[in-house]
XYZ file of C-alpha atoms in Angstrom:
329
model
C -3.045 19.811 -47.930
C -2.549 16.784 -45.449
C -2.267 13.687 -47.379
C -4.326 10.382 -46.514
C -2.720 7.762 -44.561
C -2.117 4.620 -46.382
C -2.018 0.910 -45.616
C 1.918 1.156 -45.622
C 1.434 4.034 -43.060
C -0.653 1.697 -40.951
C 1.778 -0.963 -41.046
C 4.807 1.287 -40.236
C 2.677 2.809 -37.305
C 1.642 -0.760 -35.900
C 5.338 -1.869 -36.259
C 6.701 1.060 -34.395
C 3.947 1.217 -31.666
C 2.158 -2.073 -30.984
C 4.885 -3.401 -28.921
C 4.173 -0.848 -26.139
C 0.361 -1.407 -25.671
C 0.383 -3.570 -22.724
C 2.913 -1.625 -20.672
C 0.948 1.467 -21.667
C -2.116 -0.113 -20.305
C -0.357 -0.883 -17.049
C 0.843 2.747 -16.949
C -2.857 4.263 -17.440
C -3.850 1.672 -14.856
C -1.609 2.812 -12.263
C -2.739 6.493 -12.970
C -6.508 5.902 -12.856
C -6.999 2.906 -10.597
C -9.436 1.228 -12.949
C -8.817 -1.669 -15.694
C -11.766 -0.445 -17.693
C -10.880 3.194 -17.906
C -7.237 2.121 -18.575
C -8.256 0.221 -21.859
C -10.352 3.260 -22.899
C -7.402 5.553 -22.246
C -5.046 3.375 -24.230
C -7.294 3.484 -27.055
C -7.420 7.067 -26.925
C -3.479 7.313 -26.622
C -3.401 5.349 -29.965
C -5.890 7.190 -31.854
C -3.913 10.507 -30.810
C -0.619 8.883 -31.775
C -1.965 7.676 -35.226
C -3.332 11.086 -36.019
C 0.160 12.873 -35.332
C 2.335 10.099 -36.506
C 2.980 11.704 -39.754
C 4.493 14.523 -37.895
C 6.564 12.621 -35.485
C 10.127 13.566 -36.172
C 12.128 11.209 -33.849
C 13.656 13.547 -31.667
C 12.549 11.254 -28.766
C 12.044 7.652 -28.896
C 8.812 6.060 -29.920
C 8.341 4.761 -26.404
C 8.783 8.151 -24.509
C 6.419 9.867 -27.168
C 3.803 7.444 -26.453
C 4.117 7.758 -22.894
C 3.904 11.589 -23.156
C 0.457 11.156 -24.952
C -0.802 8.600 -22.665
C 0.171 10.386 -19.482
C -1.357 13.550 -20.716
C -4.589 11.600 -21.813
C -4.733 10.400 -18.168
C -4.144 13.829 -16.669
C -6.941 15.213 -18.836
C -9.122 12.449 -17.711
C -8.340 12.572 -14.037
C -9.227 16.439 -13.802
C -12.822 15.570 -14.137
C -13.064 12.403 -12.235
C -13.102 11.674 -8.443
C -10.186 9.381 -7.274
C -10.964 5.776 -7.092
C -10.473 4.158 -3.560
C -10.931 1.026 -1.431
C -12.938 0.929 1.746
C -9.953 1.337 3.720
C -9.001 4.650 1.947
C -12.146 6.137 3.269
C -11.486 5.669 7.158
C -10.484 3.310 9.734
C -11.857 -0.338 10.356
C -15.375 -0.637 11.602
C -15.767 -1.019 15.272
C -19.503 -0.204 15.802
C -22.364 -2.864 16.783
C -22.578 -6.032 14.979
C -24.553 -5.405 11.536
C -24.652 -6.950 8.279
C -22.476 -4.996 5.611
C -24.592 -2.382 3.503
C -23.511 -1.057 0.334
C -23.000 2.717 -0.268
C -25.361 4.350 -2.531
C -24.595 3.959 -6.350
C -22.239 6.853 -7.482
C -21.292 7.927 -3.974
C -17.831 6.470 -4.063
C -15.614 5.835 -7.041
C -14.114 2.337 -6.439
C -10.647 0.973 -7.527
C -10.906 -1.965 -9.733
C -8.326 -4.881 -10.001
C -6.318 -5.748 -13.011
C -5.872 -8.871 -14.580
C -2.425 -9.901 -15.039
C -3.103 -11.397 -18.458
C -3.970 -7.779 -19.710
C -0.306 -6.696 -19.293
C 1.746 -9.872 -19.765
C 5.605 -10.214 -18.842
C 8.438 -11.715 -20.710
C 8.698 -15.370 -20.149
C 12.248 -15.138 -20.593
C 13.038 -12.524 -17.945
C 11.803 -13.564 -14.532
C 13.444 -10.515 -12.963
C 11.359 -8.183 -15.167
C 8.303 -10.087 -14.528
C 8.725 -9.582 -10.767
C 9.146 -5.973 -11.117
C 6.204 -5.733 -13.335
C 4.102 -7.516 -10.756
C 5.259 -5.455 -8.017
C 4.312 -2.141 -9.845
C 0.767 -2.987 -9.896
C 0.395 -4.486 -6.232
C -3.066 -3.435 -5.091
C -2.013 -1.514 -1.986
C 0.398 0.416 -4.211
C -2.132 1.445 -6.802
C -4.668 2.310 -4.152
C -2.065 4.566 -2.327
C -1.159 6.118 -5.858
C -4.784 7.376 -5.945
C -4.414 9.423 -2.996
C -1.477 11.514 -4.685
C -2.061 14.612 -6.822
C -2.310 13.521 -10.161
C 0.745 15.206 -11.636
C 2.749 14.117 -8.632
C 1.275 10.569 -9.305
C 2.598 10.744 -12.937
C 6.072 12.125 -11.756
C 6.513 9.157 -9.381
C 5.480 6.579 -11.803
C 7.606 7.960 -14.564
C 10.599 8.260 -12.443
C 10.522 5.515 -9.867
C 8.644 2.724 -12.044
C 9.445 3.306 -15.583
C 12.815 4.815 -15.054
C 12.789 7.952 -17.096
C 15.284 10.537 -16.281
C 14.294 13.804 -14.822
C 14.852 15.516 -18.042
C 12.708 12.891 -19.798
C 10.126 13.329 -17.328
C 10.162 16.997 -17.537
C 9.737 16.756 -21.389
C 6.689 14.442 -21.088
C 4.860 16.658 -18.805
C 5.893 19.897 -20.174
C 7.820 21.212 -17.123
C 11.113 21.715 -15.718
C 13.679 19.121 -14.005
C 13.305 21.186 -11.016
C 9.817 20.706 -10.611
C 10.128 17.046 -11.588
C 12.496 16.724 -8.636
C 10.497 18.841 -6.222
C 7.419 16.765 -7.284
C 8.939 13.583 -6.854
C 10.237 14.372 -3.254
C 6.855 15.389 -2.065
C 5.299 12.256 -3.667
C 7.573 9.918 -2.120
C 7.038 11.512 1.315
C 3.298 11.356 0.971
C 3.365 7.618 -0.190
C 5.429 6.669 2.958
C 2.558 8.118 5.011
C -0.100 6.463 3.100
C 1.491 3.101 2.468
C 4.395 2.338 4.780
C 6.449 -0.652 3.713
C 5.044 -4.039 4.877
C 6.186 -7.709 5.100
C 7.162 -9.007 1.625
C 4.437 -10.705 -0.352
C 4.633 -13.764 -1.826
C 5.038 -14.126 -5.561
C 1.871 -15.868 -6.953
C 3.779 -18.981 -8.422
C 5.024 -19.606 -4.984
C 3.836 -22.792 -3.671
C 2.894 -21.241 -0.153
C 0.990 -18.441 -2.011
C -0.882 -21.441 -4.145
C -1.612 -23.214 -0.916
C -3.173 -20.209 0.701
C -5.382 -19.379 -2.347
C -6.464 -23.154 -2.402
C -7.419 -22.968 1.132
C -9.313 -20.022 0.890
C -11.158 -21.229 -2.232
C -12.012 -24.385 -0.277
C -13.076 -22.542 2.831
C -15.883 -20.697 0.841
C -16.939 -23.493 -1.334
C -17.391 -25.730 1.857
C -18.659 -22.705 4.060
C -15.856 -23.614 6.369
C -14.965 -20.768 8.804
C -12.484 -22.878 10.651
C -10.573 -23.493 7.501
C -10.623 -19.684 6.864
C -9.042 -19.400 10.294
C -5.979 -21.645 9.078
C -5.152 -19.475 6.262
C -5.675 -15.844 7.374
C -3.116 -14.133 9.686
C -3.970 -12.955 13.023
C -3.978 -9.090 11.883
C -5.783 -9.982 8.631
C -8.021 -7.321 7.245
C -11.113 -7.789 5.076
C -12.817 -5.249 2.792
C -15.171 -5.342 -0.109
C -16.583 -2.872 -2.568
C -19.105 -1.477 -2.508
C -19.236 -1.545 1.217
C -17.691 1.377 3.404
C -17.200 -0.865 6.454
C -14.178 -3.151 6.726
C -12.546 -5.223 9.332
C -9.305 -5.508 10.932
C -8.302 -8.646 13.134
C -9.051 -12.206 12.656
C -11.847 -12.611 14.973
C -13.721 -9.848 13.388
C -13.112 -10.928 9.866
C -14.094 -14.667 10.566
C -17.323 -13.355 12.387
C -18.285 -11.162 9.393
C -17.666 -14.056 6.879
C -19.311 -16.784 8.899
C -22.419 -14.680 9.977
C -22.959 -13.024 6.656
C -21.073 -14.286 3.651
C -20.208 -17.983 3.818
C -23.920 -19.340 3.804
C -24.061 -23.052 2.903
C -21.606 -25.554 1.128
C -22.063 -25.116 -2.617
C -23.423 -21.412 -2.498
C -19.883 -20.204 -3.967
C -17.658 -21.456 -6.741
C -14.175 -19.745 -7.152
C -11.615 -20.071 -9.956
C -8.022 -19.425 -9.496
C -6.454 -16.316 -11.308
C -4.060 -13.554 -11.211
C -4.942 -9.957 -10.312
C -2.126 -7.141 -9.549
C 0.571 -9.527 -9.498
C -1.175 -11.314 -6.643
C -3.078 -14.669 -6.097
C -6.740 -13.955 -6.892
C -10.084 -15.923 -7.697
C -13.063 -15.091 -9.883
C -15.980 -15.672 -7.934
C -19.530 -17.214 -8.734
C -22.501 -17.186 -6.268
C -25.594 -19.572 -6.678
C -28.641 -17.894 -7.711
C -31.850 -19.451 -8.992
C -30.076 -22.826 -9.139
C -27.147 -21.370 -11.233
C -23.754 -20.199 -10.442
C -23.481 -16.551 -11.610
C -20.671 -14.242 -11.796
C -20.275 -12.152 -8.669
C -16.782 -10.483 -8.755
C -13.077 -10.958 -8.162
C -11.254 -11.437 -4.846
C -7.616 -10.347 -4.489
C -5.459 -12.017 -1.595
C -2.353 -10.488 -0.193
C -0.347 -13.618 0.676
C 2.711 -13.570 2.898
C 4.935 -16.428 4.451
C 2.599 -16.006 7.800
C -0.496 -16.245 6.063
C -3.118 -14.197 4.167
C -2.663 -10.568 5.557
C -5.422 -8.963 3.448
C -8.548 -9.855 1.531
C -10.152 -7.401 -1.031
C -13.265 -8.472 -2.697
C -14.882 -6.531 -5.860
C -18.408 -7.254 -5.943
C -18.769 -6.531 -9.741
C -20.042 -9.166 -12.010
C -18.557 -7.486 -14.992
C -15.138 -7.924 -13.917
C -15.465 -11.610 -14.208
C -15.733 -11.295 -18.280
C -12.683 -8.732 -17.889
C -10.615 -11.601 -16.507
C -11.654 -13.844 -19.339
C -14.125 -16.132 -17.576
C -17.956 -16.723 -18.445
C -20.663 -15.027 -16.904
C -22.402 -18.410 -15.637
C -21.147 -21.822 -14.733
C -23.006 -25.069 -14.986
C -24.231 -26.408 -11.706
């Protein structure tokens, strides 16, 4: 007969496992592309780990044991869910006649979500580890990962991001080292096709990145298209969920924003934050005299300007980032 868990068992479990919660959240997010789903999957991981903790024999480290559970929880979830994408993952930039952006039908596309940096944290005393952690959740990388078959995605993350050996990865996925090496090779090749190397991003604490974010925020709050021209690169791209159409090139980006988005001074309010290791802002829009949560915008800041703007029109994300649903006028 299986004995009941005691308070001492719970304490032992918490001490052994809780330190890995944030990095497991980052892992689940990279796997599924949704901050909300990742939180649920981490909860499921800890529930399964708690149920089987009594039988944990210590043949592997607690960390690799938890990653085995979390990875397989993610793979099970992904088997019944469509891949999450950004508009640029659906096709090329819009080049048709001028028109206001129109959203896709609800449920037609499963959209990628941003991840608050605060959710995963980084060791304050290890700047190098902080940079690596930020790079591993960059929006472009996570978006590209969603185009890989789920097991290839898991292999790539376990080997390249988390630095598990081929043997450890094979044990986590219940496969062979040969299969791991083959899967990694295919994943690398596919990722290079989807996401070729680009200009290095500025770290969000770089003064140049903060200046670009401040300029972008000021442009919206003042409804100033000319200021936007000063912070966006000539080859900038603009995309927003839940809209299928996206724009490439400064002229088109400015036209869409100026014609259909900026409105009048005071229509928008943005508060700086960090998402996916990048400069970002939570967005509020004036409605019925109040500034109400509208979503989150993530910027790709480079030494030559903002290369990419991705806006997530989802008011629920504002609370996820720890901000209120409404601001006083």
